[in-house]
Amino acid sequence: MSYEDITVAVNDGVAVITINRPDRANKMRFETARELLAALQDVRQDPEIDVAVLTGAGDKFFCIGGEHEKLKALDYSNVAPVIDLYEFIDAMPKPVIAAINGYAVGGGHVLHVVCDLSIAAEHAVFRQVGPMVGSFDAGFGTWYLEEAIGRKRAKEMWYLNRKYSAREALAMGLVNEVVTEGSVVDRAIEVAQELRRRGPFALAALKTAFSSRHTGVAGQARLAHDLLLTAYRSTEESEEMSESFEERRAPRRERFYR
């Protein structure tokens, strides 16, 4: 698939997805969000890809938020699909690592917060600016930030709109690691390869458990259908129950305990 706003490179089980709008500080417009979502959906469906790394082009900007586009009318065809993107990152069963190569601001800051792990370049800068620029995020950007750094710090970020260095972000639990030498993307790929040495089904179960705290019946359904049911259907019990139903006979219960 060809993209206008992003690039996708797949190598050795890892997909590196790059917001490729450096001339616009890697801002997300409608098309950017659509393409990121489509690329991650492809990652989720591809059995050869285990981990996604999300970054920005260049060495100055990860993403500084959304590019304001005039609404033609107040209907969903004119609403940026950014919540669909956040939701998918949070719920997809494969890990997503943010490689923060510069400024992560506004919606770009929310984007890294909803990823599973965040690895920052030493020169990265973190900031929320909503109240300064006539905007806010009253969902993923607040709840998940509060869980990451605590209620007081999260309110501080949103209310006072200060800048935080990579070292400050690490100290407050906003990122997992700061890269002092070399490429932050290369380091993210190293971590991705470490994740690939873990059981993918186990990681999916853990990710679903973290996500389902907020996703209610959708989270429960992912645990029940995507994980438990998938595993259950490979058991002797499931096979015997299906066969006995088709053959119109009582199930042979001794098969259940093999």
XYZ file of N, CA and C in Angstrom:
774
model
N 0.839 -1.193 0.000
C 0.000 0.000 0.000
C 0.878 1.249 0.000
N 0.496 2.235 -0.804
C 1.257 3.477 -0.861
C 0.650 4.511 0.080
N 1.508 5.313 0.699
C 1.064 6.320 1.657
C 1.585 7.692 1.247
N 0.870 8.706 1.656
C 1.269 10.083 1.387
C 1.962 10.718 2.578
N 1.497 10.396 3.797
C 1.971 11.083 5.002
C 2.893 10.248 5.881
N 2.999 8.961 5.618
C 3.820 8.094 6.452
C 4.679 7.186 5.577
N 5.666 6.565 6.190
C 6.408 5.492 5.537
C 6.369 4.277 6.448
N 6.468 3.101 5.849
C 6.465 1.854 6.602
C 7.616 0.988 6.097
N 8.466 0.561 7.013
C 9.576 -0.329 6.680
C 9.507 -1.549 7.589
N 9.476 -2.729 6.997
C 9.381 -3.969 7.767
C 10.663 -4.760 7.604
N 11.255 -5.154 8.723
C 12.472 -5.946 8.684
C 12.545 -6.832 9.915
N 12.740 -8.106 9.696
C 12.956 -9.066 10.786
C 11.866 -8.982 11.850
N 10.613 -8.972 11.404
C 9.485 -9.027 12.323
C 9.089 -7.733 12.982
N 9.738 -6.628 12.607
C 9.439 -5.324 13.211
C 9.048 -4.336 12.112
N 7.945 -3.647 12.310
C 7.503 -2.608 11.385
C 7.831 -1.240 11.974
N 8.609 -0.448 11.253
C 8.899 0.930 11.665
C 7.984 1.846 10.864
N 7.082 2.506 11.571
C 6.106 3.400 10.949
C 6.509 4.829 11.284
N 6.749 5.621 10.254
C 7.280 6.976 10.442
C 6.306 8.017 9.917
N 5.958 8.976 10.772
C 5.186 10.131 10.299
C 6.135 10.978 9.471
N 5.833 11.118 8.198
C 6.784 11.706 7.260
C 6.303 13.071 6.769
N 6.191 14.000 7.715
C 5.816 15.373 7.385
C 6.766 16.343 8.109
N 8.077 16.184 7.940
C 9.013 17.013 8.710
C 8.862 18.505 8.437
N 8.422 18.866 7.235
C 8.224 20.277 6.909
C 7.046 20.877 7.663
N 6.181 20.006 8.221
C 5.037 20.438 9.025
C 5.197 19.994 10.475
N 6.434 19.768 10.905
C 6.748 19.329 12.271
C 6.048 18.016 12.612
N 5.840 17.206 11.559
C 5.168 15.903 11.708
C 3.791 16.024 12.374
N 3.091 17.092 12.056
C 1.716 17.232 12.540
C 0.825 16.164 11.917
N -0.201 15.790 12.646
C -1.180 14.836 12.138
C -2.375 15.577 11.547
N -2.575 15.422 10.255
C -3.821 15.866 9.659
C -4.741 14.654 9.537
N -5.938 14.837 8.989
C -6.880 13.729 8.862
C -6.223 12.545 8.159
N -5.561 12.829 7.039
C -4.964 11.758 6.243
C -3.876 11.029 7.019
N -3.101 11.740 7.813
C -2.046 11.113 8.613
C -2.635 10.091 9.574
N -3.689 10.490 10.278
C -4.331 9.582 11.229
C -4.907 8.363 10.516
N -5.514 8.584 9.358
C -6.072 7.461 8.590
C -4.970 6.487 8.179
N -3.855 7.032 7.715
C -2.772 6.174 7.244
C -2.099 5.429 8.395
N -1.904 6.092 9.521
C -1.339 5.411 10.685
C -2.231 4.262 11.125
N -3.522 4.509 11.142
C -4.468 3.462 11.530
C -4.415 2.298 10.551
N -4.403 2.599 9.253
C -4.354 1.540 8.243
C -3.070 0.722 8.362
N -1.941 1.397 8.580
C -0.668 0.691 8.705
C -0.650 -0.220 9.924
N -1.185 0.254 11.032
C -1.235 -0.569 12.242
C -2.206 -1.725 12.096
N -3.285 -1.518 11.377
C -4.201 -2.628 11.101
C -3.508 -3.709 10.282
N -2.668 -3.296 9.337
C -1.896 -4.269 8.567
C -0.922 -5.024 9.463
N -0.287 -4.315 10.387
C 0.620 -4.962 11.338
C -0.124 -5.996 12.163
N -1.291 -5.631 12.631
C -2.074 -6.539 13.460
C -2.430 -7.832 12.717
N -2.654 -7.738 11.412
C -3.090 -8.889 10.632
C -1.938 -9.707 10.056
N -0.739 -9.184 10.071
C 0.390 -9.858 9.437
C 1.098 -10.765 10.442
N 1.049 -12.086 10.245
C 1.681 -13.001 11.207
C 3.201 -12.909 11.220
N 3.784 -12.260 10.217
C 5.236 -12.120 10.154
C 5.741 -10.905 10.929
N 4.825 -10.061 11.410
C 5.220 -8.860 12.160
C 4.770 -9.017 13.610
N 5.688 -8.818 14.537
C 5.397 -8.994 15.955
C 5.293 -7.685 16.728
N 6.010 -6.650 16.275
C 6.087 -5.396 17.019
C 6.095 -4.237 16.033
N 5.464 -3.124 16.424
C 5.533 -1.903 15.637
C 6.312 -0.842 16.403
N 7.130 -0.085 15.676
C 7.838 1.071 16.218
C 7.274 2.304 15.527
N 6.874 3.281 16.310
C 6.266 4.499 15.778
C 7.191 5.679 16.040
N 7.515 6.446 14.992
C 8.427 7.569 15.144
C 8.072 8.673 14.164
N 8.900 9.737 14.164
C 8.704 10.845 13.242
C 9.932 11.035 12.374
N 9.739 11.609 11.203
C 10.856 11.851 10.296
C 11.747 12.981 10.827
N 13.035 12.873 10.534
C 13.979 13.892 10.982
C 14.449 13.663 12.405
N 15.129 14.675 12.952
C 15.654 14.546 14.311
C 15.185 15.669 15.231
N 14.103 16.347 14.834
C 13.618 17.454 15.652
C 12.215 17.227 16.192
N 11.370 16.570 15.402
C 9.964 16.422 15.795
C 9.527 14.959 15.755
N 8.964 14.494 16.850
C 8.214 13.233 16.845
C 6.851 13.524 16.214
N 6.091 14.376 16.854
C 4.811 14.863 16.336
C 4.363 15.972 17.268
N 3.968 17.111 16.714
C 3.567 18.216 17.592
C 2.053 18.424 17.593
N 1.314 17.352 17.288
C -0.135 17.424 17.436
C -0.873 17.455 16.124
N -2.113 17.897 16.199
C -2.976 17.882 15.037
C -2.903 19.157 14.225
N -3.066 18.975 12.935
C -3.128 20.126 12.035
C -4.588 20.537 11.911
N -4.886 21.746 12.329
C -6.281 22.190 12.347
C -6.827 22.306 10.929
N -7.924 21.622 10.709
C -8.614 21.672 9.427
C -10.052 22.106 9.676
N -10.523 23.020 8.866
C -11.875 23.540 9.033
C -12.917 22.446 8.832
N -13.856 22.371 9.784
C -14.950 21.426 9.629
C -15.949 21.961 8.613
N -16.276 21.147 7.627
C -17.271 21.540 6.638
C -18.677 21.442 7.227
N -18.853 20.493 8.114
C -20.127 20.315 8.806
C -19.857 19.467 10.031
N -20.702 19.556 11.029
C -20.492 18.804 12.257
C -21.092 17.408 12.108
N -20.410 16.578 11.362
C -20.788 15.179 11.244
C -19.512 14.343 11.230
N -19.666 13.023 11.408
C -18.489 12.201 11.644
C -17.573 12.060 10.441
N -18.070 12.334 9.255
C -17.187 12.280 8.094
C -16.160 13.400 8.131
N -16.393 14.411 8.955
C -15.491 15.551 9.060
C -14.705 15.564 10.370
N -14.755 14.485 11.117
C -14.029 14.395 12.384
C -12.763 13.573 12.165
N -11.634 14.100 12.569
C -10.369 13.371 12.415
C -10.439 12.043 13.172
N -9.985 10.952 12.544
C -10.091 9.629 13.178
C -8.992 9.366 14.195
N -8.607 10.392 14.957
C -7.485 10.235 15.871
C -7.850 9.352 17.066
N -9.095 9.412 17.524
C -9.499 8.540 18.629
C -9.518 7.086 18.179
N -9.931 6.843 16.938
C -9.845 5.485 16.389
C -8.404 4.994 16.431
N -7.464 5.889 16.129
C -6.047 5.536 16.140
C -5.574 5.218 17.551
N -5.864 6.107 18.509
C -5.457 5.854 19.896
C -6.057 4.543 20.400
N -7.322 4.354 20.123
C -8.019 3.159 20.600
C -7.394 1.897 20.020
N -7.049 1.953 18.741
C -6.478 0.767 18.107
C -5.100 0.447 18.669
N -4.262 1.471 18.869
C -2.946 1.247 19.469
C -3.093 0.597 20.843
N -4.036 1.092 21.617
C -4.250 0.598 22.971
C -4.741 -0.840 22.980
N -5.557 -1.213 21.985
C -6.225 -2.515 22.019
C -5.569 -3.580 21.154
N -4.782 -3.191 20.151
C -4.218 -4.220 19.263
C -3.311 -5.156 20.059
N -3.295 -6.447 19.738
C -2.594 -7.418 20.584
C -1.080 -7.439 20.428
N -0.534 -6.574 19.597
C 0.913 -6.540 19.410
C 1.483 -5.255 20.007
N 2.669 -5.329 20.600
C 3.251 -4.134 21.229
C 3.580 -3.039 20.218
N 3.384 -1.803 20.653
C 3.749 -0.631 19.868
C 4.714 0.207 20.706
N 5.897 0.476 20.159
C 6.916 1.249 20.854
C 7.028 2.621 20.195
N 6.956 3.671 20.997
C 7.186 5.021 20.492
C 8.672 5.337 20.582
N 9.276 5.689 19.451
C 10.663 6.140 19.417
C 10.622 7.652 19.237
N 10.793 8.383 20.331
C 10.537 9.824 20.349
C 11.823 10.556 20.004
N 11.857 11.035 18.784
C 13.075 11.600 18.207
C 13.138 13.120 18.299
N 12.235 13.740 19.040
C 12.225 15.197 19.146
C 11.016 15.646 19.945
N 10.426 16.743 19.527
C 9.285 17.294 20.249
C 8.071 16.365 20.143
N 7.486 16.040 21.297
C 6.215 15.317 21.377
C 5.243 16.242 22.092
N 4.358 16.858 21.343
C 3.523 17.935 21.858
C 2.066 17.679 21.480
N 1.144 18.078 22.359
C -0.277 17.989 22.044
C -0.701 16.572 21.710
N -1.359 16.429 20.557
C -1.790 15.100 20.127
C -0.638 14.156 19.887
N 0.541 14.704 19.542
C 1.718 13.858 19.409
C 2.184 13.318 20.746
N 1.959 14.090 21.791
C 2.275 13.619 23.139
C 1.312 12.505 23.547
N 0.037 12.688 23.254
C -0.947 11.637 23.542
C -0.585 10.365 22.777
N -0.130 10.542 21.546
C 0.222 9.402 20.703
C 1.273 8.521 21.370
N 2.302 9.121 21.958
C 3.321 8.286 22.621
C 2.803 7.712 23.935
N 1.927 8.453 24.624
C 1.396 7.966 25.902
C 0.582 6.687 25.715
N -0.166 6.577 24.624
C -0.994 5.385 24.423
C -0.189 4.201 23.903
N 1.063 4.430 23.492
C 1.905 3.304 23.081
C 2.308 2.487 24.308
N 2.746 1.272 24.082
C 3.094 0.381 25.194
C 4.375 0.806 25.895
N 5.365 1.196 25.118
C 6.636 1.647 25.667
C 7.047 2.924 24.945
N 7.766 3.805 25.650
C 8.269 5.037 25.050
C 9.770 5.136 25.299
N 10.520 5.280 24.207
C 11.962 5.437 24.279
C 12.301 6.787 23.663
N 13.006 7.611 24.408
C 13.223 9.000 23.990
C 14.678 9.279 23.670
N 14.892 10.076 22.631
C 16.212 10.642 22.394
C 16.497 11.666 23.486
N 17.775 11.892 23.772
C 18.128 12.792 24.868
C 17.636 14.220 24.623
N 17.481 14.584 23.358
C 17.044 15.946 23.046
C 15.526 16.063 22.919
N 14.793 14.984 23.188
C 13.330 15.014 23.074
C 12.733 15.990 24.090
N 11.593 16.573 23.724
C 10.888 17.520 24.584
C 9.421 17.117 24.636
N 8.832 17.188 25.823
C 7.461 16.741 26.046
C 6.619 17.908 26.548
N 5.409 18.031 25.974
C 4.580 19.159 26.376
C 3.117 18.938 25.992
N 2.227 19.445 26.845
C 0.811 19.557 26.496
C 0.464 21.042 26.416
N -0.279 21.409 25.366
C -0.518 22.832 25.116
C -1.994 23.191 24.936
N -2.883 22.223 25.093
C -4.289 22.438 24.769
C -4.890 23.760 25.198
N -4.878 24.103 26.491
C -5.506 25.350 26.935
C -4.854 26.613 26.382
N -3.619 26.488 25.887
C -2.935 27.636 25.302
C -3.365 27.894 23.865
N -3.860 26.848 23.200
C -4.109 26.954 21.757
C -5.567 26.659 21.394
N -6.446 26.730 22.386
C -7.861 26.513 22.108
C -8.224 25.071 21.857
N -7.637 24.172 22.627
C -7.899 22.755 22.424
C -7.783 22.022 23.762
N -8.133 20.751 23.763
C -7.948 19.899 24.938
C -8.148 18.455 24.517
N -7.722 17.531 25.358
C -7.971 16.102 25.163
C -8.559 15.589 26.461
N -9.844 15.302 26.436
C -10.533 14.882 27.655
C -10.743 13.368 27.690
N -9.821 12.629 27.106
C -9.972 11.180 27.067
C -8.655 10.472 27.298
N -8.112 9.855 26.233
C -6.848 9.128 26.354
C -5.734 10.022 26.895
N -5.711 11.259 26.455
C -4.632 12.163 26.845
C -4.633 12.546 28.303
N -5.768 12.393 28.989
C -5.833 12.712 30.411
C -5.790 11.448 31.269
N -6.665 10.511 31.014
C -6.729 9.302 31.837
C -5.415 8.524 31.799
N -4.894 8.304 30.605
C -3.696 7.490 30.486
C -2.463 8.239 30.978
N -2.454 9.541 30.815
C -1.351 10.334 31.349
C -1.356 10.283 32.872
N -2.537 10.380 33.463
C -2.640 10.291 34.920
C -2.112 8.955 35.423
N -2.427 7.879 34.714
C -1.933 6.566 35.133
C -0.414 6.480 35.015
N 0.139 7.158 34.033
C 1.581 7.082 33.797
C 2.377 7.889 34.822
N 1.913 9.105 35.146
C 2.750 9.999 35.957
C 2.061 10.497 37.221
N 0.828 10.098 37.452
C 0.122 10.534 38.650
C -0.779 11.729 38.382
N -1.765 11.894 39.234
C -2.802 12.910 39.034
C -2.259 14.342 39.059
N -1.430 14.652 40.043
C -0.928 16.017 40.174
C -0.027 16.403 38.999
N 0.864 15.490 38.610
C 1.745 15.771 37.489
C 0.955 15.912 36.188
N -0.031 15.038 35.997
C -0.830 15.105 34.777
C -1.578 16.435 34.692
N -2.139 16.881 35.805
C -2.823 18.176 35.819
C -1.838 19.313 35.573
N -0.648 19.158 36.136
C 0.394 20.169 35.908
C 0.703 20.300 34.416
N 0.852 19.151 33.753
C 1.168 19.187 32.329
C 0.050 19.850 31.527
N -1.195 19.514 31.872
C -2.319 20.034 31.104
C -2.667 21.479 31.455
N -2.551 21.841 32.716
C -2.973 23.185 33.134
C -1.901 24.244 32.868
N -0.614 23.888 33.112
C 0.458 24.875 33.055
C 1.255 24.843 31.756
N 1.140 23.734 31.019
C 1.719 23.657 29.663
C 3.225 23.892 29.615
N 3.922 23.346 30.605
C 5.376 23.479 30.643
C 6.060 22.466 29.731
N 7.308 22.767 29.381
C 8.133 21.841 28.624
C 8.925 20.950 29.595
N 9.085 19.691 29.211
C 9.836 18.746 30.032
C 10.894 18.066 29.163
N 12.087 17.982 29.689
C 13.176 17.325 28.968
C 13.000 15.809 29.035
N 13.797 15.109 28.245
C 13.755 13.652 28.264
C 14.118 13.115 29.646
N 15.093 13.741 30.302
C 15.504 13.298 31.637
C 14.391 13.525 32.658
N 13.717 14.649 32.551
C 12.580 14.910 33.444
C 11.459 13.919 33.171
N 11.236 13.621 31.902
C 10.199 12.653 31.536
C 10.508 11.274 32.107
N 11.774 10.885 32.055
C 12.180 9.596 32.612
C 11.958 9.569 34.119
N 12.321 10.642 34.790
C 12.197 10.701 36.249
C 10.740 10.611 36.701
N 9.827 11.158 35.918
C 8.418 11.125 36.316
C 7.659 9.906 35.792
N 8.353 9.021 35.063
C 7.710 7.811 34.572
C 6.968 7.988 33.265
N 7.264 9.068 32.557
C 6.589 9.341 31.293
C 7.196 8.548 30.143
N 8.475 8.199 30.250
C 9.140 7.355 29.260
C 9.870 6.235 29.982
N 10.214 5.195 29.226
C 10.891 4.038 29.803
C 12.404 4.149 29.776
N 12.917 4.918 28.798
C 14.368 4.930 28.599
C 14.754 6.183 27.813
N 15.947 6.688 28.071
C 16.499 7.808 27.316
C 17.763 7.330 26.611
N 17.849 7.597 25.325
C 18.996 7.173 24.514
C 19.991 8.327 24.432
N 21.183 8.098 24.939
C 22.195 9.158 24.967
C 23.131 9.109 23.765
N 23.278 7.945 23.168
C 24.153 7.796 22.009
C 23.443 6.971 20.944
N 23.672 7.346 19.690
C 23.093 6.576 18.597
C 21.643 6.938 18.335
N 21.026 6.146 17.471
C 19.667 6.411 16.997
C 18.617 5.880 17.959
N 17.618 6.698 18.261
C 16.534 6.252 19.124
C 15.708 5.174 18.430
N 15.598 5.257 17.114
C 14.867 4.217 16.380
C 15.614 2.898 16.447
N 16.935 2.943 16.295
C 17.723 1.712 16.401
C 17.552 1.079 17.776
N 17.534 1.906 18.819
C 17.355 1.369 20.166
C 15.952 0.780 20.321
N 14.945 1.444 19.738
C 13.581 0.918 19.802
C 13.488 -0.428 19.094
N 14.204 -0.569 17.996
C 14.210 -1.847 17.278
C 14.876 -2.927 18.124
N 15.936 -2.574 18.839
C 16.579 -3.538 19.753
C 15.583 -4.025 20.807
N 14.828 -3.100 21.373
C 13.819 -3.476 22.373
C 12.738 -4.323 21.728
N 12.360 -3.968 20.496
C 11.363 -4.762 19.781
C 11.837 -6.196 19.587
N 13.131 -6.360 19.263
C 13.664 -7.710 19.101
C 13.678 -8.463 20.432
N 13.885 -7.744 21.513
C 13.796 -8.374 22.830
C 12.374 -8.867 23.087
N 11.391 -8.053 22.714
C 9.991 -8.461 22.859
C 9.679 -9.683 22.007
N 10.323 -9.779 20.847
C 10.065 -10.914 19.957
C 10.560 -12.230 20.550
N 11.397 -12.151 21.573
C 11.842 -13.368 22.258
C 10.889 -13.776 23.370
N 9.812 -13.037 23.534
C 8.766 -13.386 24.492
C 7.618 -14.079 23.747
N 6.762 -14.758 24.493
C 5.627 -15.426 23.868
C 4.606 -14.409 23.367
N 4.298 -14.392 22.075
C 3.367 -13.390 21.551
C 1.961 -13.518 22.120
N 1.520 -14.751 22.383
C 0.184 -14.934 22.960
C 0.154 -14.376 24.383
N 1.229 -14.609 25.132
C 1.305 -14.092 26.496
C 1.339 -12.567 26.500
N 2.110 -11.971 25.581
C 2.147 -10.512 25.495
C 0.781 -9.947 25.119
N 0.105 -10.623 24.198
C -1.235 -10.174 23.806
C -2.192 -10.211 24.983
N -2.087 -11.272 25.789
C -2.952 -11.386 26.963
C -2.663 -10.278 27.964
N -1.389 -9.981 28.189
C -1.017 -8.920 29.115
C -1.487 -7.560 28.606
N -1.272 -7.314 27.316
C -1.700 -6.030 26.756
C -3.204 -5.870 26.859
N -3.940 -6.939 26.586
C -5.399 -6.886 26.689
C -5.834 -6.643 28.130
N -5.128 -7.233 29.078
C -5.470 -7.032 30.485
C -5.269 -5.567 30.886
N -4.163 -4.958 30.451
C -3.948 -3.538 30.739
C -5.031 -2.686 30.086
N -5.329 -2.962 28.833
C -6.297 -2.159 28.085
C -7.703 -2.289 28.646
N -8.078 -3.496 29.068
C -9.473 -3.751 29.446
C -9.885 -3.025 30.719
N -8.908 -2.473 31.433
C -9.259 -1.662 32.607
C -10.192 -0.522 32.217
N -10.017 0.004 31.012
C -10.814 1.137 30.561
C -11.825 0.785 29.472
N -11.677 -0.368 28.854
C -12.484 -0.631 27.661
C -13.738 -1.458 27.922
N -14.017 -1.788 29.167
C -15.287 -2.419 29.508
C -15.563 -3.701 28.760
N -16.746 -3.786 28.155
C -17.154 -5.016 27.487
C -16.244 -5.328 26.307
N -15.699 -4.300 25.641
C -14.787 -4.558 24.526
C -13.526 -5.256 25.022
N -12.994 -4.811 26.159
C -11.820 -5.454 26.729
C -12.119 -6.871 27.176
N -13.281 -7.063 27.797
C -13.676 -8.402 28.218
C -13.837 -9.318 27.012
N -14.413 -8.787 25.938
C -14.614 -9.587 24.732
C -13.275 -9.993 24.121
N -12.298 -9.081 24.169
C -10.991 -9.434 23.624
C -10.329 -10.535 24.449
N -10.459 -10.454 25.759
C -9.935 -11.535 26.593
C -10.662 -12.848 26.317
N -11.988 -12.753 26.251
C -12.790 -13.964 26.120
C -12.707 -14.568 24.722
N -12.827 -13.744 23.699
C -12.856 -14.256 22.326
C -11.460 -14.407 21.726
N -10.708 -13.320 21.704
C -9.425 -13.351 21.012
C -8.421 -14.273 21.690
N -8.503 -14.375 23.018
C -7.501 -15.146 23.740
C -8.053 -16.456 24.296
N -8.988 -16.359 25.223
C -9.462 -17.580 25.872
C -10.153 -18.526 24.902
N -11.059 -18.003 24.078
C -11.776 -18.857 23.142
C -10.843 -19.446 22.097
N -9.906 -18.629 21.614
C -8.944 -19.129 20.633
C -8.165 -20.315 21.193
N -7.721 -20.199 22.436
C -6.987 -21.299 23.060
C -7.910 -22.476 23.359
N -9.116 -22.194 23.843
C -10.046 -23.262 24.219
C -10.409 -24.141 23.031
N -10.543 -23.537 21.865
C -10.990 -24.310 20.704
C -9.953 -25.314 20.234
N -8.736 -25.246 20.758
C -7.710 -26.230 20.410
C -7.666 -27.386 21.410
N -8.545 -27.367 22.416
C -8.524 -28.415 23.435
C -9.347 -29.629 23.020
N -9.061 -30.758 23.676
C -9.827 -31.987 23.448
C -11.299 -31.780 23.818
N -11.530 -31.027 24.877
C -12.901 -30.786 25.304
C -13.714 -30.105 24.206
N -13.151 -29.054 23.641
C -13.868 -28.326 22.598
C -14.122 -29.208 21.388
N -13.121 -29.977 20.970
C -13.284 -30.851 19.814
C -14.343 -31.926 20.075
N -14.308 -32.503 21.266
C -15.283 -33.549 21.590
C -16.696 -32.994 21.647
N -16.876 -31.833 22.226
C -18.208 -31.242 22.287
C -18.742 -30.951 20.887
N -17.885 -30.458 20.007
C -18.306 -30.173 18.637
C -18.652 -31.457 17.890
N -17.800 -32.470 18.023
C -18.040 -33.741 17.327
C -19.285 -34.438 17.856
N -19.476 -34.440 19.165
C -20.652 -35.120 19.726
C -21.943 -34.438 19.303
N -21.912 -33.128 19.167
C -23.096 -32.406 18.705
C -23.424 -32.791 17.263
N -22.404 -32.811 16.406
C -22.630 -33.153 15.006
C -23.084 -34.598 14.849
N -22.580 -35.485 15.717
C -22.905 -36.913 15.623
C -24.130 -37.297 16.457
N -24.731 -36.308 17.104
C -25.955 -36.513 17.898
C -25.778 -37.615 18.948
N -24.740 -37.491 19.744
C -24.459 -38.451 20.802
C -23.992 -37.714 22.036
N -23.936 -38.435 23.154
C -23.423 -37.842 24.389
C -21.909 -37.661 24.281
N -21.381 -36.610 24.842
C -19.926 -36.412 24.779
C -19.178 -37.442 25.608
N -18.000 -37.826 25.116
C -17.125 -38.744 25.848
C -16.265 -37.905 26.783
N -16.673 -37.819 28.017
C -16.034 -36.905 28.951
C -14.588 -37.255 29.258
N -14.206 -38.517 29.020
C -12.819 -38.901 29.302
C -11.837 -38.120 28.411
N -12.318 -37.616 27.280
C -11.448 -36.831 26.405
C -11.107 -35.467 27.015
N -11.961 -34.995 27.946
C -11.789 -33.643 28.479
C -10.484 -33.468 29.234
N -9.964 -34.557 29.778
C -8.855 -34.457 30.724
C -7.548 -34.972 30.163
N -7.482 -35.107 28.843
C -6.223 -35.555 28.221
C -5.210 -34.425 28.201
